[in-house]
Each structure stands twice: as C-alpha cells, then as structure tokens.
PDB file of C-alpha atoms in Angstrom:
ATOM      1  CA  GLU A   1     -36.638  28.002  -3.405  1.00 74.00           C
ATOM      2  CA  LYS A   2     -32.874  27.390  -3.371  1.00 78.00           C
ATOM      3  CA  VAL A   3     -32.028  28.058  -7.030  1.00 81.00           C
ATOM      4  CA  LEU A   4     -30.770  31.264  -8.588  1.00 84.00           C
ATOM      5  CA  PRO A   5     -33.264  33.445 -10.466  1.00 85.00           C
ATOM      6  CA  SER A   6     -31.370  32.608 -13.685  1.00 81.00           C
ATOM      7  CA  THR A   7     -32.007  28.875 -13.161  1.00 79.00           C
ATOM      8  CA  THR A   8     -34.961  27.146 -14.763  1.00 75.00           C
ATOM      9  CA  LEU A   9     -36.163  23.812 -13.435  1.00 76.00           C
ATOM     10  CA  GLU A  10     -38.271  21.726 -15.793  1.00 74.00           C
ATOM     11  CA  HIS A  11     -40.236  18.577 -15.110  1.00 75.00           C
ATOM     12  CA  GLY A  12     -41.314  16.287 -17.894  1.00 72.00           C
ATOM     13  CA  ASP A  13     -41.361  12.869 -19.514  1.00 79.00           C
ATOM     14  CA  CYS A  14     -37.766  11.779 -20.128  1.00 79.00           C
ATOM     15  CA  SER A  15     -38.583  10.322 -23.548  1.00 79.00           C
ATOM     16  CA  THR A  16     -39.743  13.739 -24.780  1.00 84.00           C
ATOM     17  CA  LEU A  17     -38.053  16.421 -22.707  1.00 84.00           C
ATOM     18  CA  PRO A  18     -39.967  19.730 -22.699  1.00 83.00           C
ATOM     19  CA  SER A  19     -37.128  21.744 -24.253  1.00 86.00           C
ATOM     20  CA  GLU A  20     -35.924  23.082 -27.558  1.00 91.00           C
ATOM     21  CA  ASN A  21     -32.926  21.577 -29.326  1.00 93.00           C
ATOM     22  CA  SER A  22     -29.563  22.615 -27.825  1.00 92.00           C
ATOM     23  CA  SER A  23     -31.311  24.818 -25.253  1.00 91.00           C
ATOM     24  CA  HIS A  24     -29.622  23.689 -22.012  1.00 92.00           C
ATOM     25  CA  THR A  25     -26.111  23.636 -20.601  1.00 94.00           C
ATOM     26  CA  PHE A  26     -26.862  21.171 -17.791  1.00 94.00           C
ATOM     27  CA  VAL A  27     -29.203  18.205 -17.295  1.00 93.00           C
ATOM     28  CA  MET A  28     -29.385  16.176 -14.096  1.00 92.00           C
ATOM     29  CA  ALA A  29     -30.928  12.706 -13.803  1.00 94.00           C
ATOM     30  CA  SER A  30     -30.918  11.750 -10.138  1.00 93.00           C
ATOM     31  CA  PHE A  31     -31.958   8.176  -9.299  1.00 93.00           C
ATOM     32  CA  LEU A  32     -33.754   7.801 -12.621  1.00 92.00           C
ATOM     33  CA  LEU A  33     -31.910   5.502 -15.045  1.00 94.00           C
ATOM     34  CA  SER A  34     -32.728   2.208 -13.348  1.00 93.00           C
ATOM     35  CA  TYR A  35     -36.439   2.987 -13.721  1.00 92.00           C
ATOM     36  CA  LEU A  36     -36.219   3.697 -17.455  1.00 92.00           C
ATOM     37  CA  LEU A  37     -37.167   1.047 -19.946  1.00 91.00           C
ATOM     38  CA  GLY A  38     -35.811   3.076 -22.895  1.00 92.00           C
ATOM     39  CA  LEU A  39     -32.289   4.151 -21.963  1.00 95.00           C
ATOM     40  CA  GLN A  40     -31.370   4.751 -25.623  1.00 96.00           C
ATOM     41  CA  GLY A  41     -34.292   7.159 -26.067  1.00 95.00           C
ATOM     42  CA  PHE A  42     -33.346   9.085 -22.937  1.00 96.00           C
ATOM     43  CA  ALA A  43     -29.712   9.363 -24.052  1.00 97.00           C
ATOM     44  CA  ARG A  44     -30.884  10.658 -27.435  1.00 96.00           C
ATOM     45  CA  GLU A  45     -33.180  13.229 -25.757  1.00 95.00           C
ATOM     46  CA  CYS A  46     -30.370  14.455 -23.493  1.00 96.00           C
ATOM     47  CA  ALA A  47     -28.149  14.886 -26.558  1.00 97.00           C
ATOM     48  CA  ARG A  48     -30.956  16.774 -28.293  1.00 96.00           C
ATOM     49  CA  VAL A  49     -31.598  19.309 -25.511  1.00 95.00           C
ATOM     50  CA  LEU A  50     -27.988  19.857 -24.396  1.00 97.00           C
ATOM     51  CA  ARG A  51     -25.772  22.358 -26.135  1.00 96.00           C
ATOM     52  CA  PRO A  52     -22.457  21.058 -27.470  1.00 96.00           C
ATOM     53  CA  GLY A  53     -20.099  21.148 -24.492  1.00 96.00           C
ATOM     54  CA  GLY A  54     -23.067  20.868 -22.080  1.00 97.00           C
ATOM     55  CA  TRP A  55     -23.026  18.585 -19.041  1.00 97.00           C
ATOM     56  CA  LEU A  56     -25.152  15.625 -17.986  1.00 97.00           C
ATOM     57  CA  LEU A  57     -24.968  14.461 -14.375  1.00 97.00           C
ATOM     58  CA  ILE A  58     -26.412  11.034 -13.554  1.00 97.00           C
ATOM     59  CA  SER A  59     -26.692   9.338 -10.168  1.00 97.00           C
ATOM     60  CA  ASP A  60     -28.382   6.111  -9.159  1.00 96.00           C
ATOM     61  CA  MET A  61     -28.032   3.045  -6.979  1.00 94.00           C
ATOM     62  CA  HIS A  62     -24.894   1.122  -7.865  1.00 95.00           C
ATOM     63  CA  PRO A  63     -26.084  -1.594 -10.275  1.00 94.00           C
ATOM     64  CA  ILE A  64     -23.628  -4.298  -9.175  1.00 93.00           C
ATOM     65  CA  THR A  65     -24.312  -3.795  -5.481  1.00 92.00           C
ATOM     66  CA  ALA A  66     -28.073  -3.679  -6.062  1.00 92.00           C
ATOM     67  CA  ALA A  67     -27.986  -6.901  -8.105  1.00 91.00           C
ATOM     68  CA  GLU A  68     -25.619  -8.778  -5.773  1.00 91.00           C
ATOM     69  CA  ARG A  69     -27.593  -7.758  -2.673  1.00 90.00           C
ATOM     70  CA  GLY A  70     -31.020  -8.275  -4.227  1.00 90.00           C
ATOM     71  CA  TRP A  71     -32.061  -4.734  -3.405  1.00 89.00           C
ATOM     72  CA  THR A  72     -35.581  -3.824  -4.397  1.00 89.00           C
ATOM     73  CA  ARG A  73     -37.311  -0.482  -4.475  1.00 90.00           C
ATOM     74  CA  SER A  74     -40.679   0.026  -2.958  1.00 91.00           C
ATOM     75  CA  PHE A  75     -42.885   2.321  -0.935  1.00 91.00           C
ATOM     76  CA  HIS A  76     -45.838   1.880   1.383  1.00 93.00           C
ATOM     77  CA  VAL A  77     -49.268   3.356   0.897  1.00 94.00           C
ATOM     78  CA  ASN A  78     -52.221   2.656   3.203  1.00 94.00           C
ATOM     79  CA  GLY A  79     -50.227  -0.115   4.859  1.00 94.00           C
ATOM     80  CA  ALA A  80     -49.533  -1.945   1.589  1.00 95.00           C
ATOM     81  CA  LYS A  81     -46.103  -2.358   0.082  1.00 94.00           C
ATOM     82  CA  VAL A  82     -45.796  -1.314  -3.559  1.00 94.00           C
ATOM     83  CA  ASP A  83     -42.774  -2.665  -5.443  1.00 93.00           C
ATOM     84  CA  ILE A  84     -41.256  -0.548  -8.224  1.00 93.00           C
ATOM     85  CA  ALA A  85     -39.913  -2.282 -11.335  1.00 92.00           C
ATOM     86  CA  VAL A  86     -36.259  -1.564 -12.114  1.00 93.00           C
ATOM     87  CA  HIS A  87     -34.002  -2.413 -15.029  1.00 92.00           C
ATOM     88  CA  PHE A  88     -30.491  -3.673 -14.417  1.00 90.00           C
ATOM     89  CA  ARG A  89     -27.771  -2.144 -16.590  1.00 94.00           C
ATOM     90  CA  SER A  90     -24.058  -2.292 -16.003  1.00 95.00           C
ATOM     91  CA  LEU A  91     -22.071   0.924 -15.828  1.00 96.00           C
ATOM     92  CA  THR A  92     -20.296  -0.187 -19.011  1.00 97.00           C
ATOM     93  CA  GLU A  93     -23.641  -0.439 -20.818  1.00 97.00           C
ATOM     94  CA  ILE A  94     -24.815   2.929 -19.488  1.00 97.00           C
ATOM     95  CA  ILE A  95     -21.624   4.715 -20.514  1.00 98.00           C
ATOM     96  CA  ALA A  96     -21.591   3.036 -23.953  1.00 97.00           C
ATOM     97  CA  THR A  97     -25.204   4.072 -24.589  1.00 97.00           C
ATOM     98  CA  PHE A  98     -24.441   7.713 -23.867  1.00 98.00           C
ATOM     99  CA  GLU A  99     -21.194   7.612 -25.859  1.00 97.00           C
ATOM    100  CA  ARG A 100     -23.125   6.323 -28.903  1.00 97.00           C
ATOM    101  CA  ASN A 101     -25.292   9.421 -28.538  1.00 97.00           C
ATOM    102  CA  GLY A 102     -22.464  11.940 -28.591  1.00 97.00           C
ATOM    103  CA  PHE A 103     -21.360  12.070 -24.958  1.00 98.00           C
ATOM    104  CA  GLU A 104     -17.965  11.513 -23.399  1.00 97.00           C
ATOM    105  CA  ALA A 105     -17.697  10.206 -19.845  1.00 97.00           C
ATOM    106  CA  GLN A 106     -15.630  12.656 -17.807  1.00 96.00           C
ATOM    107  CA  VAL A 107     -15.983  11.416 -14.222  1.00 96.00           C
ATOM    108  CA  LEU A 108     -17.282   8.248 -12.582  1.00 96.00           C
ATOM    109  CA  ILE A 109     -17.495   8.215  -8.791  1.00 96.00           C
ATOM    110  CA  GLN A 110     -18.588   5.096  -6.897  1.00 95.00           C
ATOM    111  CA  PRO A 111     -18.854   6.136  -3.241  1.00 93.00           C
ATOM    112  CA  ALA A 112     -18.934   3.303  -0.733  1.00 91.00           C
ATOM    113  CA  PHE A 113     -20.706   2.936   2.576  1.00 87.00           C
ATOM    114  CA  GLU A 114     -18.463   4.704   5.106  1.00 89.00           C
ATOM    115  CA  GLY A 115     -18.548   6.441   8.486  1.00 85.00           C
ATOM    116  CA  PRO A 116     -21.459   8.844   7.896  1.00 86.00           C
ATOM    117  CA  GLU A 117     -23.730   5.963   6.808  1.00 87.00           C
ATOM    118  CA  ARG A 118     -22.681   3.988   9.890  1.00 89.00           C
ATOM    119  CA  LEU A 119     -24.589   6.445  12.087  1.00 90.00           C
ATOM    120  CA  LEU A 120     -27.739   6.018   9.990  1.00 90.00           C
ATOM    121  CA  PHE A 121     -27.536   2.221  10.220  1.00 90.00           C
ATOM    122  CA  GLU A 122     -26.809   2.413  13.939  1.00 91.00           C
ATOM    123  CA  ASP A 123     -29.806   4.694  14.567  1.00 93.00           C
ATOM    124  CA  ALA A 124     -31.998   2.220  12.651  1.00 92.00           C
ATOM    125  CA  GLY A 125     -30.702  -0.703  14.722  1.00 93.00           C
ATOM    126  CA  LYS A 126     -29.017  -2.264  11.676  1.00 91.00           C
ATOM    127  CA  LEU A 127     -25.335  -1.994  12.560  1.00 92.00           C
ATOM    128  CA  ALA A 128     -24.660  -5.613  11.504  1.00 91.00           C
ATOM    129  CA  GLN A 129     -25.963  -4.797   8.013  1.00 90.00           C
ATOM    130  CA  PHE A 130     -23.626  -1.816   7.843  1.00 90.00           C
ATOM    131  CA  GLU A 131     -20.674  -4.047   8.732  1.00 90.00           C
ATOM    132  CA  ASN A 132     -21.565  -6.281   5.759  1.00 89.00           C
ATOM    133  CA  LEU A 133     -21.799  -3.269   3.425  1.00 89.00           C
ATOM    134  CA  ALA A 134     -18.778  -1.235   4.592  1.00 88.00           C
ATOM    135  CA  GLY A 135     -16.530  -0.381   1.651  1.00 89.00           C
ATOM    136  CA  ILE A 136     -19.053  -1.528  -0.980  1.00 92.00           C
ATOM    137  CA  PRO A 137     -20.258   1.075  -3.530  1.00 94.00           C
ATOM    138  CA  ALA A 138     -23.738   2.296  -2.659  1.00 92.00           C
ATOM    139  CA  ILE A 139     -24.358   4.595  -5.616  1.00 94.00           C
ATOM    140  CA  TYR A 140     -22.624   5.912  -8.701  1.00 96.00           C
ATOM    141  CA  ILE A 141     -22.285   9.437  -9.987  1.00 96.00           C
ATOM    142  CA  LEU A 142     -21.497   9.849 -13.663  1.00 97.00           C
ATOM    143  CA  LYS A 143     -20.576  13.160 -15.284  1.00 98.00           C
ATOM    144  CA  LEU A 144     -20.792  13.224 -19.082  1.00 98.00           C
ATOM    145  CA  GLN A 145     -20.169  15.989 -21.572  1.00 98.00           C
ATOM    146  CA  ARG A 146     -21.944  16.394 -24.892  1.00 97.00           C
ATOM    147  CA  GLN A 147     -19.270  16.488 -27.539  1.00 95.00           C
ATOM    148  CA  ARG A 148     -18.875  19.362 -29.938  1.00 89.00           C
ATOM    149  CA  PRO A 149     -19.219  18.535 -33.613  1.00 82.00           C
ATOM    150  CA  ARG A 150     -15.864  17.732 -35.161  1.00 77.00           C
ATOM    151  CA  THR A 151     -14.724  20.040 -37.891  1.00 73.00           C
ATOM    152  CA  PRO A 152     -13.084  18.435 -40.899  1.00 73.00           C
ATOM    153  CA  VAL A 153      -9.309  18.737 -41.087  1.00 71.00           C
ATOM    154  CA  ARG A 154      -8.356  21.334 -43.662  1.00 74.00           C
ATOM    155  CA  PHE A 155      -4.992  21.118 -45.345  1.00 69.00           C
ATOM    156  CA  PRO A 156      -3.210  24.359 -46.254  1.00 71.00           C
ATOM    157  CA  PHE A 157      -2.800  23.266 -49.869  1.00 69.00           C
ATOM    158  CA  GLN A 158      -3.981  20.537 -52.184  1.00 70.00           C
ATOM    159  CA  SER A 159      -1.649  18.665 -54.504  1.00 70.00           C
ATOM    160  CA  LYS A 160      -2.052  15.742 -56.838  1.00 69.00           C
ATOM    161  CA  ALA A 161       1.665  15.005 -56.842  1.00 71.00           C
ATOM    162  CA  LEU A 162       3.595  13.055 -54.241  1.00 69.00           C
ATOM    163  CA  GLN A 163       7.352  12.610 -54.151  1.00 72.00           C
ATOM    164  CA  LEU A 164       9.189  10.107 -51.981  1.00 70.00           C
ATOM    165  CA  THR A 165      12.958  10.629 -51.683  1.00 75.00           C
ATOM    166  CA  ASN A 166      15.484   8.074 -50.421  1.00 74.00           C
ATOM    167  CA  ALA A 167      12.839   5.377 -50.757  1.00 74.00           C
ATOM    168  CA  ARG A 168      13.277   1.652 -51.158  1.00 73.00           C
ATOM    169  CA  ILE A 169      11.502   0.552 -54.285  1.00 74.00           C
ATOM    170  CA  ALA A 170      10.446  -3.090 -54.612  1.00 73.00           C
ATOM    171  CA  MET A 171      11.322  -4.479 -58.023  1.00 74.00           C
ATOM    172  CA  GLY A 172       9.945  -7.915 -57.221  1.00 75.00           C
ATOM    173  CA  PRO A 173       9.547 -10.306 -54.304  1.00 72.00           C
ATOM    174  CA  LEU A 174      13.302 -10.563 -53.757  1.00 76.00           C
ATOM    175  CA  SER A 175      14.792  -7.405 -55.250  1.00 76.00           C
ATOM    176  CA  TRP A 176      14.660  -3.685 -54.546  1.00 73.00           C
ATOM    177  CA  ARG A 177      16.635  -0.532 -55.176  1.00 78.00           C
ATOM    178  CA  ASP A 178      17.031   2.831 -53.523  1.00 78.00           C
ATOM    179  CA  GLY A 179      15.613   5.761 -55.393  1.00 76.00           C
ATOM    180  CA  ARG A 180      13.025   8.454 -55.768  1.00 73.00           C
ATOM    181  CA  LEU A 181       9.336   8.029 -56.575  1.00 65.00           C
ATOM    182  CA  LEU A 182       7.298  10.752 -58.202  1.00 64.00           C
TER     183      LEU A 182
END
C-alpha cells in the first residue's frame, strides 16, 4: 500500500528468485541471512537478478552480539515456544561471499542500542538489560553494489619493438654499462 505504482514487490524462494537475469535495480534482504543455510547460493541469485550497478541492501541481527549474548529466535503458537534455527556467519564471511559473486561492499552500519531503545526496554520492565546492552551493536545494515563487467584495457597502438634509453645493462654479476636496448 505504501509503494509507488512503478515499484514491484516479489516474494519467492531465495535460492531461485522469481526474476529474469539482470531484471532488477534493487534487492532487499531484511532479517534473512542468518536463516539461510546456503549463503553462497543466495549471493549468486542476487548477482543473477540484479543489473550491473544495482544495489543489494541487507540487514540482520548483529552476528557477534547475537553469539556473545546467546540470543535465540523463536515465536509462540498455541502456548508453545517454537525455536528457529539460525546460522552464525561473521560480517567478514558475509561480505567475502558477496564479493566473490561480483558485489562490492559500499556501506556497513552497525547501530548500537541507544536512547530510543531505552524507552522500549523501560516499558517492558527490562531497564537493567538495556544498561548491559547500551552501546553494543544490535543489528547491521550492509549496502552492496553489483559490479559492472570490466572492459579490457585497449592500447592506442600495438608494437613488437621496445626501446630502453639511458638504461643500465648487466654484463655479468659484477659488471654493467650504460646504454640503449632495442
């Protein structure tokens, strides 16, 4: 309801995105990567569907904070808690995976728990927990750009001859002379 008429939202399996090759200028993966078993396959699919120069925006729980704090992800249904399996990957590993698939990391933001979150913790009666988390990154936001294919360097002329002037020419291990090489 909030997108422009020119915007298309698509929902699909991230290992086979429902799009043609090079058909999108922007892909967003919000709180997704830690659930994926096949990060390499997802990176490859994003590279496939994004146009050269296109943007990929990723956000998720901060992996170091989640691991150090033992954070789990779950939900409740009919009074029962259901845990969701997650896969720990460092930001270095995530960035390297996307770089191997033709992306360049442009921006990495690691926002920490600050004042606005304090109110949420306070309302939930968990102010002491906020005090322990203040200043620690809660999430990360990574902006990557799909690289354009590199064009080969073209030289203005080709020559099979090379001339070095005012060169030192080795005559042996201990002797040399100044001269010109053709």
